[in-house]
XYZ file of C-alpha atoms in Angstrom:
710
model
C 132.028 126.951 -5.419
C 133.803 130.147 -4.069
C 136.637 129.399 -6.403
C 134.601 128.766 -9.211
C 132.702 132.272 -8.649
C 135.939 134.150 -8.325
C 137.021 132.476 -11.540
C 133.920 134.191 -13.257
C 135.260 137.514 -12.141
C 138.150 137.536 -15.121
C 136.234 135.160 -17.918
C 132.584 136.688 -17.371
C 132.588 139.543 -15.020
C 129.062 140.436 -16.042
C 127.973 136.975 -14.497
C 129.895 137.941 -11.478
C 128.368 141.032 -11.009
C 125.058 139.648 -11.369
C 125.800 136.921 -8.758
C 126.990 139.897 -6.286
C 123.456 141.587 -6.775
C 121.655 138.156 -6.160
C 123.596 137.985 -2.831
C 122.041 141.360 -1.879
C 118.729 140.362 -3.016
C 118.211 142.677 -5.919
C 116.619 142.334 -9.235
C 118.847 142.389 -12.149
C 118.951 143.585 -16.013
C 121.676 142.222 -18.326
C 122.051 144.642 -21.112
C 124.189 143.573 -23.897
C 124.178 144.495 -27.787
C 123.830 142.034 -30.716
C 126.124 139.043 -30.639
C 127.314 139.640 -26.975
C 126.482 136.285 -26.010
C 123.608 137.070 -23.599
C 122.186 133.764 -23.634
C 125.526 132.054 -22.823
C 125.423 134.629 -19.663
C 121.975 133.378 -18.727
C 123.035 129.819 -18.963
C 126.230 130.558 -17.025
C 124.061 132.168 -14.362
C 121.733 129.474 -14.133
C 124.547 126.728 -13.762
C 126.256 128.883 -11.037
C 122.975 129.192 -9.119
C 122.198 125.255 -9.284
C 125.828 124.640 -7.861
C 125.631 127.170 -5.123
C 122.075 126.655 -3.948
C 120.912 122.904 -5.003
C 117.391 123.257 -3.930
C 116.686 126.672 -5.744
C 113.530 126.676 -8.230
C 114.277 128.524 -11.361
C 112.024 129.647 -14.010
C 113.130 130.857 -17.313
C 110.546 132.624 -19.637
C 111.412 133.642 -23.224
C 109.641 134.914 -26.452
C 109.688 132.002 -28.605
C 109.681 128.369 -28.574
C 112.783 128.021 -30.563
C 114.511 129.961 -27.376
C 112.861 127.521 -24.933
C 114.539 124.558 -27.002
C 117.975 126.023 -26.888
C 118.002 126.860 -23.214
C 116.681 123.481 -22.224
C 119.575 121.905 -24.625
C 122.192 123.897 -22.803
C 120.809 123.250 -19.330
C 118.800 120.039 -18.456
C 118.051 120.077 -14.752
C 114.791 119.117 -12.785
C 114.986 122.332 -10.903
C 114.900 124.588 -13.853
C 111.515 125.169 -15.620
C 111.945 126.627 -19.047
C 108.572 128.115 -21.132
C 107.236 130.531 -23.400
C 105.731 133.579 -21.560
C 102.545 132.646 -22.143
C 102.673 128.944 -21.160
C 104.356 130.233 -17.872
C 101.488 132.688 -16.944
C 98.750 130.057 -17.920
C 100.465 127.418 -15.534
C 100.542 130.179 -12.717
C 96.462 131.083 -12.979
C 94.934 127.992 -14.665
C 94.277 126.372 -10.963
C 92.499 129.535 -9.791
C 89.268 128.680 -11.639
C 87.039 130.621 -9.405
C 89.027 133.847 -9.635
C 89.498 133.187 -13.216
C 85.661 133.463 -13.928
C 85.283 136.287 -11.834
C 88.067 138.143 -13.335
C 86.892 137.668 -16.900
C 83.364 139.066 -16.151
C 84.940 142.028 -14.391
C 87.097 142.769 -17.181
C 83.925 142.298 -19.685
C 82.289 145.067 -17.606
C 85.192 147.587 -18.435
C 84.297 149.242 -21.956
C 88.053 149.976 -22.532
C 88.844 146.204 -22.642
C 87.787 145.377 -25.854
C 89.122 141.748 -26.053
C 86.537 140.662 -23.052
C 83.318 141.671 -24.779
C 80.378 139.709 -23.494
C 76.750 140.814 -24.321
C 75.329 139.952 -20.716
C 78.751 139.471 -18.524
C 77.509 137.233 -15.605
C 79.497 134.428 -14.132
C 76.710 131.962 -14.479
C 77.779 131.525 -17.945
C 80.458 129.318 -16.825
C 78.686 126.983 -14.563
C 80.076 123.622 -15.322
C 82.658 124.547 -17.553
C 86.531 125.413 -16.585
C 88.375 128.260 -18.156
C 90.681 126.983 -20.806
C 93.622 128.669 -22.954
C 93.325 127.358 -26.602
C 94.052 128.605 -30.162
C 91.005 130.284 -30.487
C 88.857 132.725 -28.046
C 85.307 131.755 -26.930
C 84.474 133.352 -24.110
C 80.995 132.092 -23.695
C 82.415 128.550 -23.954
C 85.061 129.444 -21.237
C 87.791 129.609 -23.790
C 90.409 132.449 -23.949
C 93.463 132.815 -26.275
C 96.960 134.014 -26.681
C 95.536 137.921 -27.003
C 93.423 137.609 -23.835
C 95.872 135.766 -21.365
C 98.397 138.664 -20.536
C 95.395 141.158 -19.665
C 93.632 138.464 -17.631
C 96.972 137.522 -15.695
C 97.922 140.748 -15.259
C 94.318 141.486 -13.585
C 94.609 138.529 -11.458
C 98.053 139.253 -9.986
C 97.021 142.841 -9.368
C 93.926 141.682 -7.306
C 94.675 138.577 -5.879
C 97.599 138.841 -3.355
C 97.602 134.807 -2.702
C 98.537 134.176 -6.463
C 101.847 136.600 -5.919
C 102.420 134.678 -2.333
C 102.005 131.304 -4.678
C 104.749 132.438 -7.089
C 106.902 133.652 -4.279
C 106.508 130.363 -2.488
C 107.272 128.155 -5.958
C 110.146 130.174 -7.688
C 113.329 131.726 -5.950
C 114.286 133.145 -9.592
C 112.191 134.116 -12.498
C 114.538 135.011 -15.564
C 113.013 136.776 -18.737
C 115.096 136.238 -22.004
C 114.785 138.902 -24.614
C 112.846 141.109 -22.123
C 112.469 143.890 -24.707
C 109.805 141.891 -26.575
C 107.737 141.168 -23.375
C 104.702 142.793 -22.969
C 104.451 145.776 -20.346
C 101.786 143.614 -18.415
C 104.504 140.919 -17.892
C 106.857 143.199 -16.199
C 104.193 144.625 -14.172
C 103.300 141.272 -12.803
C 106.833 140.684 -11.983
C 108.179 143.956 -10.554
C 104.936 145.590 -9.287
C 102.797 142.722 -8.256
C 105.265 140.110 -7.026
C 106.713 142.867 -4.956
C 103.794 143.360 -3.035
C 103.581 139.844 -1.899
C 103.784 139.595 2.193
C 106.293 136.885 1.874
C 109.695 137.366 3.383
C 111.728 135.671 0.678
C 110.827 137.215 -2.734
C 111.536 135.807 -6.024
C 114.540 137.436 -7.682
C 114.010 138.675 -11.007
C 116.494 138.835 -13.951
C 116.222 140.331 -17.464
C 118.328 139.755 -20.199
C 118.067 141.578 -23.619
C 118.936 144.847 -25.555
C 116.764 147.667 -25.890
C 118.010 148.331 -29.568
C 116.624 145.275 -30.521
C 113.099 146.122 -29.366
C 111.364 145.686 -32.854
C 107.841 144.422 -31.953
C 105.012 146.830 -31.026
C 103.834 144.689 -28.159
C 107.362 144.934 -26.481
C 108.224 147.189 -23.416
C 111.161 148.325 -25.295
C 113.223 149.303 -22.079
C 112.805 149.254 -18.248
C 113.976 152.643 -17.657
C 111.155 153.735 -15.563
C 112.109 151.414 -12.978
C 115.607 151.814 -13.124
C 115.127 155.450 -12.438
C 112.876 155.161 -9.258
C 114.680 155.986 -6.122
C 113.740 153.138 -4.278
C 114.730 150.632 -7.188
C 115.908 146.988 -6.570
C 116.480 146.697 -10.329
C 120.328 147.064 -11.181
C 121.648 147.234 -14.594
C 124.600 145.003 -15.726
C 126.294 146.062 -19.241
C 127.831 143.260 -21.246
C 130.049 145.223 -23.787
C 131.665 142.364 -25.634
C 130.447 141.032 -29.085
C 131.478 137.709 -30.034
C 129.569 137.488 -33.798
C 130.387 140.543 -35.655
C 133.682 141.616 -37.542
C 135.331 144.813 -36.588
C 133.887 147.191 -39.089
C 130.205 145.688 -38.548
C 130.840 146.352 -34.717
C 132.084 149.956 -35.478
C 128.884 150.597 -37.590
C 126.678 149.342 -35.254
C 127.985 151.248 -32.324
C 127.126 154.471 -34.347
C 123.596 153.216 -34.420
C 122.910 152.523 -30.797
C 121.249 155.424 -28.686
C 122.126 154.223 -25.077
C 125.081 153.490 -22.947
C 126.346 150.016 -24.638
C 129.577 150.406 -26.762
C 130.489 147.136 -27.983
C 134.235 145.627 -28.369
C 135.204 142.513 -29.848
C 135.340 139.634 -27.448
C 138.442 138.578 -25.367
C 137.920 135.115 -26.020
C 139.891 133.667 -28.920
C 137.383 131.042 -29.453
C 134.706 133.494 -30.238
C 133.747 133.378 -33.761
C 134.636 136.875 -34.932
C 138.215 136.514 -33.230
C 141.300 135.441 -35.077
C 144.213 133.012 -33.682
C 146.362 136.176 -33.302
C 143.574 137.512 -30.763
C 142.666 140.080 -32.983
C 138.994 140.780 -34.304
C 138.211 139.844 -38.027
C 137.939 143.094 -39.860
C 134.946 142.037 -42.167
C 133.413 144.241 -45.003
C 130.845 146.866 -44.779
C 129.516 148.631 -48.045
C 126.816 151.146 -48.864
C 125.762 150.859 -52.493
C 123.113 152.731 -54.105
C 121.768 153.501 -57.760
C 119.283 155.583 -59.462
C 116.748 152.957 -60.257
C 116.143 149.493 -58.303
C 118.339 146.654 -60.033
C 118.680 143.854 -57.876
C 119.907 141.552 -60.159
C 123.028 144.102 -61.111
C 123.563 144.489 -57.438
C 123.904 140.803 -56.668
C 126.087 140.160 -59.748
C 128.481 142.827 -58.392
C 128.683 141.342 -55.178
C 129.369 138.061 -56.233
C 132.196 139.392 -58.522
C 133.721 141.152 -55.488
C 133.755 137.980 -53.300
C 132.811 134.725 -53.961
C 131.672 134.210 -50.457
C 128.604 136.165 -51.965
C 126.629 133.226 -52.961
C 122.840 133.925 -53.199
C 122.264 130.162 -54.178
C 123.525 129.430 -50.513
C 120.585 130.054 -48.407
C 122.062 129.166 -44.865
C 124.930 131.562 -45.617
C 123.933 134.739 -47.621
C 120.315 136.300 -46.756
C 118.762 139.307 -48.675
C 116.680 141.177 -46.124
C 113.588 143.164 -47.048
C 111.015 145.050 -44.916
C 107.950 143.299 -46.120
C 106.562 139.911 -47.370
C 105.267 141.854 -50.410
C 108.596 143.005 -51.520
C 109.869 139.486 -51.644
C 106.756 137.749 -52.950
C 107.774 138.825 -56.630
C 111.288 137.716 -56.113
C 110.480 134.575 -54.486
C 107.534 133.902 -57.068
C 104.339 133.749 -54.953
C 103.081 136.834 -55.762
C 99.540 135.495 -56.933
C 99.023 133.986 -53.632
C 99.928 137.248 -51.836
C 97.736 139.175 -53.913
C 94.696 136.958 -52.810
C 95.609 137.180 -49.307
C 96.694 140.902 -49.240
C 95.159 142.885 -52.268
C 91.943 140.991 -53.237
C 89.754 143.765 -54.369
C 86.563 141.849 -53.350
C 87.504 141.233 -49.812
C 88.769 145.038 -49.385
C 85.242 145.947 -50.460
C 83.731 143.664 -47.955
C 85.763 145.071 -45.378
C 84.670 148.472 -46.283
C 80.960 147.449 -46.439
C 81.339 145.974 -42.691
C 82.355 149.268 -41.523
C 79.869 151.128 -43.336
C 76.882 148.779 -42.054
C 78.450 149.348 -38.514
C 78.733 152.796 -38.481
C 75.486 153.549 -40.028
C 73.591 150.683 -38.314
C 72.505 149.255 -41.417
C 71.305 145.701 -42.035
C 69.993 143.447 -45.098
C 67.770 140.476 -45.092
C 69.274 137.152 -45.803
C 68.413 136.916 -49.430
C 69.813 140.163 -50.499
C 72.746 139.537 -53.043
C 76.296 140.579 -52.879
C 75.760 142.978 -55.912
C 72.738 144.675 -54.391
C 74.280 145.221 -51.147
C 77.244 146.997 -52.818
C 75.358 148.814 -55.419
C 72.912 150.279 -52.735
C 75.694 151.309 -50.450
C 77.504 152.906 -53.224
C 74.390 154.845 -53.882
C 73.888 155.791 -50.517
C 77.716 157.014 -50.181
C 77.362 159.065 -53.355
C 74.257 160.762 -51.760
C 76.008 161.303 -48.790
C 79.014 162.969 -50.531
C 76.677 165.073 -52.403
C 74.598 166.354 -49.560
C 75.824 169.394 -47.668
C 76.452 167.734 -44.347
C 79.359 165.411 -45.996
C 80.671 167.717 -48.801
C 81.261 170.362 -46.144
C 80.386 168.268 -42.969
C 81.549 171.255 -41.159
C 84.838 170.220 -41.339
C 85.944 173.566 -42.648
C 85.793 175.122 -39.190
C 87.720 172.179 -37.621
C 90.371 171.997 -40.237
C 92.919 173.997 -38.675
C 92.312 172.382 -35.333
C 92.760 168.965 -36.891
C 95.970 169.982 -38.430
C 97.480 170.414 -35.225
C 97.253 166.617 -34.905
C 99.499 166.236 -38.104
C 100.995 169.572 -38.600
C 101.749 170.396 -42.180
C 101.342 173.417 -44.656
C 98.558 173.714 -47.418
C 97.079 170.286 -47.549
C 93.739 169.693 -48.935
C 91.197 167.986 -46.849
C 91.690 164.369 -48.535
C 95.509 164.737 -47.802
C 94.683 165.568 -44.400
C 92.218 162.852 -43.623
C 94.975 160.230 -45.386
C 97.471 161.125 -42.803
C 95.169 161.352 -40.054
C 94.024 157.607 -40.730
C 96.970 155.744 -39.010
C 96.960 157.948 -36.023
C 95.631 155.973 -33.151
C 93.715 157.889 -30.365
C 95.779 156.460 -27.568
C 98.935 157.956 -29.416
C 97.275 161.536 -29.392
C 98.305 163.818 -26.809
C 95.542 164.101 -24.180
C 95.443 167.735 -24.604
C 94.338 167.209 -27.959
C 92.014 164.151 -27.659
C 88.869 166.827 -27.423
C 89.146 167.638 -31.203
C 88.645 163.949 -32.097
C 85.320 164.030 -30.151
C 84.079 167.322 -31.374
C 84.924 165.922 -35.056
C 82.645 163.027 -34.219
C 79.836 164.848 -32.511
C 79.614 167.734 -35.100
C 80.067 165.427 -38.676
C 78.173 162.122 -37.038
C 81.087 160.434 -38.307
C 82.186 157.724 -35.629
C 85.658 156.899 -37.317
C 88.187 158.922 -38.775
C 88.732 156.018 -41.056
C 85.540 156.086 -42.582
C 85.919 159.791 -44.229
C 88.741 158.313 -46.167
C 87.471 154.706 -47.116
C 84.151 155.795 -48.236
C 85.470 156.747 -51.742
C 86.323 152.822 -52.244
C 82.740 152.256 -51.820
C 81.996 153.699 -54.950
C 84.073 151.851 -57.037
C 81.811 148.792 -57.303
C 81.934 149.000 -61.093
C 85.948 148.914 -61.092
C 85.687 145.363 -59.204
C 87.669 142.672 -61.363
C 84.912 141.126 -63.349
C 86.657 137.663 -63.207
C 86.728 137.765 -59.505
C 83.319 139.441 -58.767
C 81.091 137.691 -61.426
C 81.049 134.195 -59.603
C 79.737 135.892 -56.256
C 78.000 138.986 -57.269
C 74.360 137.140 -57.455
C 74.903 134.983 -54.221
C 73.435 135.838 -50.730
C 75.383 138.493 -49.121
C 75.239 136.801 -45.714
C 77.252 133.968 -47.021
C 80.254 136.667 -47.405
C 79.233 139.171 -44.671
C 81.888 137.845 -42.353
C 84.749 136.891 -44.862
C 88.003 138.285 -44.232
C 91.708 137.083 -44.684
C 95.004 138.856 -43.896
C 98.494 138.238 -45.319
C 99.655 136.465 -41.789
C 97.180 133.873 -42.693
C 99.478 132.804 -45.644
C 103.043 134.032 -44.642
C 103.010 133.523 -40.734
C 105.654 131.049 -39.479
C 105.288 130.937 -35.806
C 106.122 127.328 -35.829
C 109.542 125.475 -35.187
C 108.584 121.915 -36.901
C 106.219 120.386 -38.706
C 104.718 118.834 -35.522
C 104.067 122.077 -34.027
C 102.051 123.494 -36.990
C 98.790 123.964 -35.033
C 100.512 125.633 -31.803
C 98.828 128.607 -29.877
C 99.674 131.792 -31.859
C 100.075 130.283 -35.431
C 98.104 132.700 -37.638
C 98.118 130.201 -40.701
C 94.707 129.360 -42.005
C 93.626 125.936 -42.218
C 94.080 125.846 -46.292
C 97.511 126.830 -45.645
C 98.332 124.474 -43.099
C 96.712 121.647 -45.247
C 99.163 122.502 -48.112
C 101.948 122.187 -45.813
C 100.978 118.821 -44.711
C 100.896 117.836 -48.472
C 104.126 119.393 -49.324
C 105.923 118.163 -45.920
C 104.668 114.475 -47.154
C 105.941 114.932 -50.595
C 109.189 115.875 -49.587
C 109.811 112.731 -47.584
C 109.268 111.024 -50.510
C 111.600 113.148 -52.567
C 114.243 113.132 -49.833
C 114.011 109.296 -49.894
C 112.891 109.465 -46.402
C 110.581 106.435 -47.204
C 109.900 104.862 -43.658
C 108.204 108.543 -42.792
C 106.435 108.705 -46.217
C 104.854 105.452 -45.676
C 103.874 105.930 -42.138
C 101.847 108.639 -42.986
C 100.289 107.048 -45.752
C 99.471 104.115 -43.812
C 97.999 106.310 -41.216
C 95.684 107.607 -43.973
C 94.581 103.940 -44.495
C 96.502 103.579 -48.093
C 97.551 99.920 -48.178
C 100.224 98.680 -50.377
C 99.629 94.819 -51.070
C 101.811 94.163 -54.166
C 104.878 95.482 -55.727
C 102.685 96.587 -58.551
C 100.727 98.763 -56.323
C 104.035 100.285 -54.887
C 105.220 100.893 -58.339
C 102.169 102.785 -59.470
C 102.271 104.990 -56.355
C 105.784 105.752 -57.307
C 104.720 106.735 -60.708
C 101.607 108.703 -59.490
C 104.136 110.611 -57.021
C 106.726 111.270 -59.223
C 104.394 112.340 -62.099
C 102.976 114.798 -59.482
C 106.456 116.139 -58.588
C 107.453 116.771 -62.033
C 104.534 118.519 -63.363
C 105.044 122.155 -62.977
C 101.640 123.515 -64.400
C 99.340 121.670 -61.903
C 97.280 123.329 -59.882
C 96.714 123.733 -56.203
C 93.341 122.121 -56.531
C 94.610 119.383 -58.394
C 97.320 118.684 -55.798
C 94.760 118.743 -53.132
C 92.496 116.416 -54.808
C 95.454 113.974 -56.005
C 96.849 114.034 -52.517
C 93.440 112.820 -51.363
C 93.189 110.079 -53.907
C 96.743 108.869 -53.188
C 96.015 108.942 -49.392
C 98.878 111.386 -48.993
C 96.799 113.951 -47.036
C 93.178 113.318 -46.907
C 90.783 116.029 -48.141
C 87.904 114.858 -45.935
C 89.665 116.713 -42.978
C 87.506 118.765 -40.350
C 89.972 121.952 -40.330
C 90.164 122.008 -43.988
C 86.100 121.448 -44.116
C 85.515 124.165 -41.533
C 87.827 126.749 -43.760
C 85.784 125.739 -46.747
C 82.636 126.346 -45.299
C 83.719 129.674 -43.801
C 85.924 131.028 -46.655
C 84.873 129.260 -49.907
C 85.695 132.101 -51.831
C 89.237 132.012 -50.734
C 89.591 128.322 -51.336
C 88.196 128.344 -54.625
C 90.670 131.285 -55.728
C 93.366 129.672 -54.020
C 92.732 125.999 -56.198
C 93.233 128.042 -59.522
C 96.922 128.989 -58.510
C 99.815 127.024 -59.613
C 101.262 124.447 -57.125
C 104.459 125.722 -58.208
C 103.572 128.823 -56.521
C 103.024 127.395 -53.082
C 106.127 125.293 -53.356
C 108.010 128.609 -53.401
C 106.159 129.971 -50.619
C 106.733 126.634 -48.585
C 110.702 127.096 -49.553
C 110.497 130.942 -48.432
C 108.905 130.308 -45.169
C 111.334 127.499 -44.585
C 114.272 129.355 -45.058
C 115.303 127.498 -48.452
C 115.716 130.659 -50.166
C 118.035 133.659 -49.606
C 115.150 135.996 -48.907
C 113.797 136.960 -45.489
C 111.923 139.695 -43.662
C 113.952 142.125 -41.568
C 111.914 141.414 -38.676
C 112.034 137.596 -38.870
C 115.856 137.595 -38.934
C 116.201 138.817 -35.604
C 117.994 136.210 -33.521
C 119.724 134.762 -36.521
C 123.207 135.219 -37.890
C 124.719 134.860 -41.568
C 128.295 135.188 -43.099
C 126.759 137.487 -45.682
C 123.891 139.796 -45.460
C 122.250 142.271 -47.970
C 119.848 144.742 -46.449
C 117.403 146.298 -49.281
C 116.305 149.731 -47.624
C 112.882 149.836 -49.311
C 109.755 151.074 -46.958
C 107.414 148.947 -48.975
C 104.510 151.342 -48.248
C 104.945 150.634 -44.711
C 104.191 154.062 -42.788
C 105.705 152.757 -39.711
C 108.911 152.447 -40.996
C 111.237 154.879 -43.250
C 114.773 154.631 -44.300
C 114.835 158.269 -45.760
C 113.620 159.599 -42.546
C 116.554 157.674 -40.625
C 119.417 158.860 -42.903
C 117.895 162.323 -43.373
C 117.329 162.729 -39.634
C 113.848 164.277 -40.416
C 112.494 166.534 -37.998
C 109.066 165.735 -36.391
C 109.384 161.895 -37.448
C 111.430 160.798 -34.121
C 109.074 157.933 -33.432
C 109.407 156.419 -36.824
C 113.158 157.066 -36.964
C 113.622 155.524 -33.544
C 111.591 152.431 -34.948
C 113.495 152.113 -38.271
C 117.142 152.679 -36.387
C 116.657 149.762 -34.412
C 115.452 147.618 -37.214
C 118.110 148.650 -39.295
C 120.386 148.139 -36.293
C 119.258 144.527 -35.847
C 119.709 143.852 -39.521
C 122.994 145.156 -39.632
C 124.250 142.916 -36.790
C 123.236 139.655 -38.481
C 126.579 139.677 -40.457
C 129.391 137.669 -39.724
C 131.879 138.464 -42.424
C 130.266 140.781 -45.001
C 127.476 143.344 -44.886
C 126.013 145.135 -47.888
C 123.279 147.824 -47.677
C 121.218 149.169 -50.618
C 119.701 152.202 -51.191
C 117.838 153.333 -54.058
C 117.754 157.089 -55.352
C 119.391 158.617 -52.291
C 119.521 162.396 -51.600
C 122.472 164.229 -50.942
C 121.615 164.282 -47.328
C 121.253 160.425 -47.100
C 124.480 160.235 -48.977
C 126.021 162.448 -46.251
C 124.914 160.255 -43.544
C 125.904 157.210 -45.353
C 129.621 158.732 -45.220
C 129.526 159.432 -41.660
C 128.328 155.753 -41.063
C 130.148 153.837 -43.604
C 133.292 155.918 -44.263
C 134.629 155.432 -48.010
C 133.029 152.080 -48.407
C 130.309 153.646 -50.648
C 129.415 152.547 -54.173
C 127.467 154.006 -57.088
C 126.209 150.977 -59.144
C 125.376 153.539 -61.986
C 129.016 154.068 -62.380
C 130.100 150.507 -61.861
């Protein structure tokens, strides 16, 4: 074993260094850039520990189910427990039912913890009930969901030392993969609360990840505050090698990094980015731009440049856009996206709900949708025309409010629009009093309301075709109707069998359609055993060759008819017993969201097939966030902000002053996207300024192409 560890000193120096820290009872952080093989190091450390300490118990927690599978496939050992962060924490606390109930009530009494709201917080509501972790929250029923679990676990570990003792007893090691995506509360549990355990032998915590790849809002990003503590037991280890990217991509990535990790090609000739002569692949990096957006011309240019740029090959070539909306038109599911993201009736409902809440107004059960909308529109007009809201004493606060978002010569409406996305927890403490003064003197509880009220005036502008069927129906039927695009495009699942996994945001209508398309594909791909298993399960009996032939004709007719609507496919799938319509999840959806159901039914089923192919990875399109963790031979990055205020590629390339947060967020996402490329990288910018081109020259050298001149 000693000999084996010494061999690691040359072959995997970062693993050897970490094992030395473990010997000294220190926690550790392995920091490595994209493509460095951090998971490979993680697996090596686990294997070495199991060799040296056969009785050691190891927990490995990670962000996704895909990562869980990957680690389990590489190390299958009874002493190793691999799970997602949420599943791990639930396993830690689920048997402490009395403490669980008390903590939920305690949290419900804290006004700042909004996710634990209960009208009358009292532990008696849990009599005869166990607290359970489910897909949807219902505190009165004893059910917590994905969102409440982390807060609850952190609160319990902070308040019950016996819980910390039990973890120190159970595990010798806890390793966190992709730590930068981990919620701060998880880090507090592992580094703050567990360390206060009275147990002599404390669990050693290991973190694996890369701060430059922290692209999710809920992630802690980095562990600098722990590394800087004088008495820290957390030791940092850097893994500098890169096993994925060619040299030109590595050079670009190093220019984008803002920490102390400088990558270099792997010394391992078996690494994917190495050649037989032990040198790294050179690769290609291009910055392309044009005056107007012309993706077809861009793709043609790349395809003519190198035959490897094949946009029909979705496995090896990917086009990365910032948002699903930017992809919807190219991938041809725009109508579905417009229903789930831009439906004017639902947008109005959202504003109406806000108005009713703020003004504490309600209507009786017989009031129609049109009556509610019309009355509120009238009220809003009167409020705007009144002195209190036309001036609403904001003039005297205008200059003060500007200090929250400094700018010159802005109108009131422009100012309010910019104030809208500012979250109160992001405002400097010294300036928070301005918000309170604003609320007290104007009577306006939410700044959003000032900007949004103008939308309520546009009742007459609602699409008549959409609005007419519902305008005379009871408002109460639609009062709580809402939809977000994640209900359509969320892809938190690893296989068809995991469609209902905790954390999936797909609604039950989209899940139903996925079941239909999965089953049709079994038939189309000639996986008849699986196809007939499903229809047999749905009680469709095939008693003769004639019945089998008729089923074949019906399905092939369905597959070939490109004009069939989603509603028709749902009905036919039910008739053929492919996926039955009388299904509780679908019925629940229709009951709560009939408006959405009826709108989606009218859309072409081909649009859903396009959406299905996109979400299943059968197209060359991907969002820039989704591609994290993946790698492709050829990567095209389209630098379009897509109206997402959190990101701005112009700010990044121009290094705009006072936009540091947006620049940092955008730079990390850009870094992640660039480092997906194993062979060729192309970056496309529309209408760049001179300053943008200067930065492009600095980052890309002479590899800058003006498509207008090609």
